[in-house]
Coordinates of C-alpha atoms in Angstrom, one line a residue:
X1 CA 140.5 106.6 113.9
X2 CA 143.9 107.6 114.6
X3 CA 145.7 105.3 117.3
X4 CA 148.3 107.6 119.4
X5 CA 151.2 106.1 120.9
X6 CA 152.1 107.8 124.5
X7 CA 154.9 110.1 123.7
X8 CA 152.6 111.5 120.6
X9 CA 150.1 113.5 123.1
X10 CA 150.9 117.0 122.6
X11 CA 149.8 116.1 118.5
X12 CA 146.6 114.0 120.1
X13 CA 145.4 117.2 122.4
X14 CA 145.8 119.3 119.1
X15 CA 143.9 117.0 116.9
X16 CA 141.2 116.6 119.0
X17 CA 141.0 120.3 119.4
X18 CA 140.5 119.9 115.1
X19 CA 137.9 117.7 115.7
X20 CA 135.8 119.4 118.4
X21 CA 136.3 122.3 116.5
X22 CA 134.7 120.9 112.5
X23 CA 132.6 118.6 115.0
X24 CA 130.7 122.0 115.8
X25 CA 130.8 123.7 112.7
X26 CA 129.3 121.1 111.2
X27 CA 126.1 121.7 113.8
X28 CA 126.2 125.2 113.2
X29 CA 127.4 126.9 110.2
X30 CA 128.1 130.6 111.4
X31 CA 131.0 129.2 113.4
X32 CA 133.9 129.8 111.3
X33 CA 136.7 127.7 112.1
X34 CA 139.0 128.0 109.1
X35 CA 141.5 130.5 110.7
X36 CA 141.9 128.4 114.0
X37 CA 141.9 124.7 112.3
X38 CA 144.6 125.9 110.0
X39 CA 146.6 127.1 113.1
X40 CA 146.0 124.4 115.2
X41 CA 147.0 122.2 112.5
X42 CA 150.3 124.0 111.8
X43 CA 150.8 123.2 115.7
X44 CA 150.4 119.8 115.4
X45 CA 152.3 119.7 112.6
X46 CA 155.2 121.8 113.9
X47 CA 154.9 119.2 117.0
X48 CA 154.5 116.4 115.1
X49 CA 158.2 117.2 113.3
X50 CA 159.7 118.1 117.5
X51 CA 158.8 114.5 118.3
X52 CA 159.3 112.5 115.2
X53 CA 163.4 113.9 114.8
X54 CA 164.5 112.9 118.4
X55 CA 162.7 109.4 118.4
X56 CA 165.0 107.1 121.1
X57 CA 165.0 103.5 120.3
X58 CA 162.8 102.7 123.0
X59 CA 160.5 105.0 121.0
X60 CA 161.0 103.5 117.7
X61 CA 160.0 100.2 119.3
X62 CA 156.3 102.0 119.9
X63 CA 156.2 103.3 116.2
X64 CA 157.9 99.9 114.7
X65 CA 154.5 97.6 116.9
X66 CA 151.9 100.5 116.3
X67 CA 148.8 98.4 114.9
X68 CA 148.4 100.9 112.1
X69 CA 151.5 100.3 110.6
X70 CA 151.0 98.8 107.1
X71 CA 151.9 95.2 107.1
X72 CA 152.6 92.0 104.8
X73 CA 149.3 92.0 103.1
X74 CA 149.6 96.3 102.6
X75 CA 152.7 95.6 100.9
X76 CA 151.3 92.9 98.5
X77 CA 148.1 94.5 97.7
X78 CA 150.0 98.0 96.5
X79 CA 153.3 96.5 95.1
X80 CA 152.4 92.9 93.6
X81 CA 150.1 91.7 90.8
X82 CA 148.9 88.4 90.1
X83 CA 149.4 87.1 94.0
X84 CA 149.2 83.7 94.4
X85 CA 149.4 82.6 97.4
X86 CA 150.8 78.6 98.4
X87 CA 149.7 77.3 101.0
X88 CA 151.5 74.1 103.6
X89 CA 154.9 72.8 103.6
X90 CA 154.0 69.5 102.3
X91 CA 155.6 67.3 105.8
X92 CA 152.9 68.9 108.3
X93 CA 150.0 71.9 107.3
X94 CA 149.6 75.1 106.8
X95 CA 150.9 78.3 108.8
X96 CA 149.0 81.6 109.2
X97 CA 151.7 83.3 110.1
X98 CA 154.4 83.2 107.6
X99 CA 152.6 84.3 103.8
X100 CA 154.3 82.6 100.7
X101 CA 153.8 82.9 97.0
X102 CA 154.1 84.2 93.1
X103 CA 153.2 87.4 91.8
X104 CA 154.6 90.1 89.6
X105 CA 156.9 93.0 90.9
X106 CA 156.5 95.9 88.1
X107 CA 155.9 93.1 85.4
X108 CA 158.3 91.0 86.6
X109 CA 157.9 87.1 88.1
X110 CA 158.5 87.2 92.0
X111 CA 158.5 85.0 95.2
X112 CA 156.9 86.5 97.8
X113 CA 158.1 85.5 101.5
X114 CA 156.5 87.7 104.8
X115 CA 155.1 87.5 108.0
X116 CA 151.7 88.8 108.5
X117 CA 150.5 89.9 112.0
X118 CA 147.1 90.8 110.7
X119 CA 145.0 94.2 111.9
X120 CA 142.0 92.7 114.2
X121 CA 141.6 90.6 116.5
X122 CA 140.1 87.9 114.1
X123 CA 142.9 88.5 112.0
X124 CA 145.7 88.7 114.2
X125 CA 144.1 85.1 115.5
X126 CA 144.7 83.7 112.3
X127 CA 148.1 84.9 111.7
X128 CA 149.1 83.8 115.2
X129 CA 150.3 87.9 115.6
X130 CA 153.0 87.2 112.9
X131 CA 155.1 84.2 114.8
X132 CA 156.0 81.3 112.5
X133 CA 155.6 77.5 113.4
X134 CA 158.0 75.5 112.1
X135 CA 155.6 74.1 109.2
X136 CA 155.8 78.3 108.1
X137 CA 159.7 77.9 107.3
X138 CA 159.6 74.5 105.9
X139 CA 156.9 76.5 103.4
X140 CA 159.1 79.5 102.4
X141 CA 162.3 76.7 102.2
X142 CA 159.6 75.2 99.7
X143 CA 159.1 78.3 98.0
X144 CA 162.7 80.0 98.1
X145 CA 163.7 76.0 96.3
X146 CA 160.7 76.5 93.5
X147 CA 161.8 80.4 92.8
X148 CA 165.8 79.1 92.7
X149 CA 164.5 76.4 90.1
X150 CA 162.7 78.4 87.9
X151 CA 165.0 81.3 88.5
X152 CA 162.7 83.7 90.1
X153 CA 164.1 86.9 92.1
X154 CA 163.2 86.7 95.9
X155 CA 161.7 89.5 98.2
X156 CA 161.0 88.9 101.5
X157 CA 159.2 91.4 104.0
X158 CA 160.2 90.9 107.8
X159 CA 157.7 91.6 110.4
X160 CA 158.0 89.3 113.3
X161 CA 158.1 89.3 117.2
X162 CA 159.6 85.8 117.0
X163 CA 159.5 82.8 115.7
X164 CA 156.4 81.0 117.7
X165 CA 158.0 79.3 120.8
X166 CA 154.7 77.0 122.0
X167 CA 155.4 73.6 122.7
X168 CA 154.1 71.7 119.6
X169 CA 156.5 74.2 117.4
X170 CA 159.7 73.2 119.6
X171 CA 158.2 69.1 119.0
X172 CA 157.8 69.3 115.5
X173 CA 161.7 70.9 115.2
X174 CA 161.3 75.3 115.3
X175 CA 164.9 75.7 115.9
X176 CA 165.7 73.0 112.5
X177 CA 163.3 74.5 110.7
X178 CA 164.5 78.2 111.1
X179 CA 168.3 76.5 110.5
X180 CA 167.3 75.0 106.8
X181 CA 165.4 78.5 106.1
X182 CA 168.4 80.7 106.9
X183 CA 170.6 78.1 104.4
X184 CA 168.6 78.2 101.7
X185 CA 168.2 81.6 101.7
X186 CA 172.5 81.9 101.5
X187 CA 172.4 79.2 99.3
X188 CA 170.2 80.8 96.5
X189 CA 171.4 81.3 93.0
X190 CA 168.7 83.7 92.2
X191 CA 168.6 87.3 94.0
X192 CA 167.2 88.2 97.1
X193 CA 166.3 90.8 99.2
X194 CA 164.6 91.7 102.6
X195 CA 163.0 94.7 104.3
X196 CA 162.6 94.7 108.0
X197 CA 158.9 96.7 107.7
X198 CA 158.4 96.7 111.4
X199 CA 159.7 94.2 113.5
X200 CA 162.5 91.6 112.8
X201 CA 162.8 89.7 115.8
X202 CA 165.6 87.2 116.3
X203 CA 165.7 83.6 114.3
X204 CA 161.8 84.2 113.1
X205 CA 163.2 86.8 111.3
X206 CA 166.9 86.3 110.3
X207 CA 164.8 82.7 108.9
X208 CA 163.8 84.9 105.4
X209 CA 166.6 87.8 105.7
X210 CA 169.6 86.2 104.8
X211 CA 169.8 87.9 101.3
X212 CA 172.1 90.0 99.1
X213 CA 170.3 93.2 100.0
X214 CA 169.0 94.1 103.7
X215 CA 166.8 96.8 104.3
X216 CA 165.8 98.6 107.0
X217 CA 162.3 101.0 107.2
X218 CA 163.6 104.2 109.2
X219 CA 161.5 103.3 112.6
X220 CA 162.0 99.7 112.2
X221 CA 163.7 97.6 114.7
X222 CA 165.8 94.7 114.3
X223 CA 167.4 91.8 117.3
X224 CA 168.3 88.8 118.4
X225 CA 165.3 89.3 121.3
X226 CA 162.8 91.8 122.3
X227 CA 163.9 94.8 124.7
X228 CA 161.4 93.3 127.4
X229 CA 163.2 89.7 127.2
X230 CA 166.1 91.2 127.3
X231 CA 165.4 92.9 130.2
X232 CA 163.7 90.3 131.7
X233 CA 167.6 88.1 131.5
X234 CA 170.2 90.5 132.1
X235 CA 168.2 92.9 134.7
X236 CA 165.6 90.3 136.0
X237 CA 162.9 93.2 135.1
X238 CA 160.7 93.6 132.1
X239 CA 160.3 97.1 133.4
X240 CA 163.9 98.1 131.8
X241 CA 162.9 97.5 128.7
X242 CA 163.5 100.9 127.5
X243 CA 167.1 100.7 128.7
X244 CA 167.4 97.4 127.1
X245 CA 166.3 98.9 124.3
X246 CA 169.5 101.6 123.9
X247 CA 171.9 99.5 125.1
X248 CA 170.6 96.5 122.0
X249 CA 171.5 98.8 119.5
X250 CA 168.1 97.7 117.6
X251 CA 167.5 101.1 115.7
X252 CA 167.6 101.2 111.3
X253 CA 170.2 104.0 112.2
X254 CA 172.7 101.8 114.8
X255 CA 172.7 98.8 112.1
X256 CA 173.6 100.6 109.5
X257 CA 176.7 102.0 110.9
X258 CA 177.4 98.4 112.3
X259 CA 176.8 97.3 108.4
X260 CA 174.1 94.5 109.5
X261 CA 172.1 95.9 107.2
X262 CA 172.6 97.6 103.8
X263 CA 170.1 100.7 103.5
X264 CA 167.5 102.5 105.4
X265 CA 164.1 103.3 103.6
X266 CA 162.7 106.8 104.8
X267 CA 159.4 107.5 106.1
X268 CA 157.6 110.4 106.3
X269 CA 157.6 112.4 109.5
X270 CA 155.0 110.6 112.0
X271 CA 156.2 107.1 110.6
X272 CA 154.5 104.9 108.0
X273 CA 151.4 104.1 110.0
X274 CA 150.4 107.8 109.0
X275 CA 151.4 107.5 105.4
X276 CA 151.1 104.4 103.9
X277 CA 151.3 105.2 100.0
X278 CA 154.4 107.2 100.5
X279 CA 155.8 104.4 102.1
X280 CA 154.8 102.4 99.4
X281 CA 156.3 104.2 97.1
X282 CA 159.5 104.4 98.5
X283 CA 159.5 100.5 98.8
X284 CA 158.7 100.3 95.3
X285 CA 162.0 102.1 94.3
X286 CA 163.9 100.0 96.9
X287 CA 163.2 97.3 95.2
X288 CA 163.2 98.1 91.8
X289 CA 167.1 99.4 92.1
X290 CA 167.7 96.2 93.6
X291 CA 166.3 94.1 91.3
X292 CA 168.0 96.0 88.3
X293 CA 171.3 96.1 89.9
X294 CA 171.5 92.2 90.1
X295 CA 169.8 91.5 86.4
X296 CA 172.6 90.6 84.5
X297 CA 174.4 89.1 87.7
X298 CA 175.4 85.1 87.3
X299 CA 174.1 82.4 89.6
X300 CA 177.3 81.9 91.3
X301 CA 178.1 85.9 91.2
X302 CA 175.0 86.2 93.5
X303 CA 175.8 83.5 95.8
X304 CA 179.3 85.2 96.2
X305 CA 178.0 88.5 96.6
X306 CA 175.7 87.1 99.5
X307 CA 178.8 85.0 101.2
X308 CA 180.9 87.9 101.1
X309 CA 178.3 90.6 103.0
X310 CA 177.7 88.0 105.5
X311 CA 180.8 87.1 106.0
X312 CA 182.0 90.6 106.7
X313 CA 179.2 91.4 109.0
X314 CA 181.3 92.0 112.5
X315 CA 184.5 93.0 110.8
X316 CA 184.1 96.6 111.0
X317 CA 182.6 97.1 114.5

């Protein structure tokens, strides 16, 4: 079933209408209903396309958190083959939240770094909603080292509130942990890149995007802290958020004129949570140009390319 987000129901009212509409055609068949479904769809539609190209960043927030929105897992299943998943970071245990691994990208050997939030309540339990402990960094340090070793191309996909701020993940060292992630993702030899897919929230996410290519899906959001935080600080109300949430700059759009990031991928009108193979697909290319632009680049051609971008970030503002 179709989850709406608030500013979507004019295009809810109309697909209900749908529904009520084949609902009783289906219990009597002299209704026809063909002339008005294909109107009412062409409403929606038409709607659909009002909403979608005016989206404020407040907005894009909603689309960027809807639960429908294909996460880590939706990205391996359709893009990588041969997923194998490690598990642990060999000092503590395991983390749910932060998925690491080898597969194949189009044939070719991959590491695999991204946050899964998961897509029920079970599984949203297990991934602790996408927020790292520390033992979840130390593991994609582990992994980022094995790929460098054995020469393997990195991708990492970014969907993250936040690194997890409990109290056992600030004993056991969150803020080192997300520091020796973030270096070993600059110091790399091999190539890497990262696409924010929904949300890329502060150190939990900047912890696996520090790579030669960053991209940006086009309702994605990416900040050093949540619009509600934010608002909580500077206006000592949560309720601002969706001022906090202009003046942050978050949007795909406002980073790439800042140069924070490097590219936007597109998704179809009514965001990716509606069309997930398109999505894909687009991903797929994003990638693949990526990894065929840095094929014949040297180790230490990479690392400069990756100094340089970061270094420049803040330059042009």
């Amino acid at each position: 079933m179709q989850s709406y987000l608030d500013f979507e129901k004019p295009v809810a009212d109309l697909e209900a209408k749908i529904a009520e509409l084949k609902s009783l055609a289906a219990t009597d068949q002299a209704v026809s209903i063909d002339e008005e479904v294909s109107r009412l769809s062409a409403r929606a539609e038409e709607a659909l396309v009002e909403i979608y190209k005016k989206l404020t960043p407040w907005q894009k927030t909603q689309v960027a958190r809807h639960p429908q929105r294909p996460h880590f897992s939706d990205y391996v299943d359709a893009l990588i083959t041969e997923w194998t998943p490690l598990a642990g970071d060999r000092k503590f245990g395991e983390d749910g939240a932060l998925q690491a691994g080898f597969g194949r990208f189009n044939g070719q050997s991959v590491a695999i770094l991204g946050q899964e939030k998961g897509n029920s309540t079970e599984t949203r339990l297990k991934h602790n909603f996408g927020m790292a402990n520390p033992e979840g960094y130390r593991k994609a340090v582990r992994i980022m080292d094995m790929a460098d070793r054995f020469n393997i191309p990195v991708i990492s996909f970014v969907d993250t509130a936040g690194a997890y701020p409990g109290i056992g993940a600030e004993e056991r060292g969150q803020a080192e942990a997300i520091a020796r992630s973030t270096e070993k993702g600059l110091e790399l030899g091999v190539p890497n890149i990262a696409i924010v897919i929904g949300e890329g929230g502060s150190g939990g996410a900047i912890a696996i995007a520090t790579a030669n290519r960053v991209l940006m899906l086009e309702n994605a959001i990416y900040s050093v802290i949540s619009p509600e935080a934010g608002a909580s600080i500077l206006f000592r109300d949560a309720a601002k958020a969706q001022d906090m949430a202009t003046a942050q700059k978050i949007t795909a759009q406002d980073l790439l004129s800042f140069r924070v990031i490097d590219g936007i991928i597109p998704e179809p009108t009514g965001g990716a949570h509606r069309h997930h193979g398109s999505v894909m697909d687009s991903t797929r290319g994003a990638i693949s140009d990526f990894l065929s632009e840095f094929a014949g680049k040297s180790r230490l051609e990479t690392r400069e390319h990756r100094r340089e971008k970061f270094l420049a970030i803040g330059t042009n503002i």
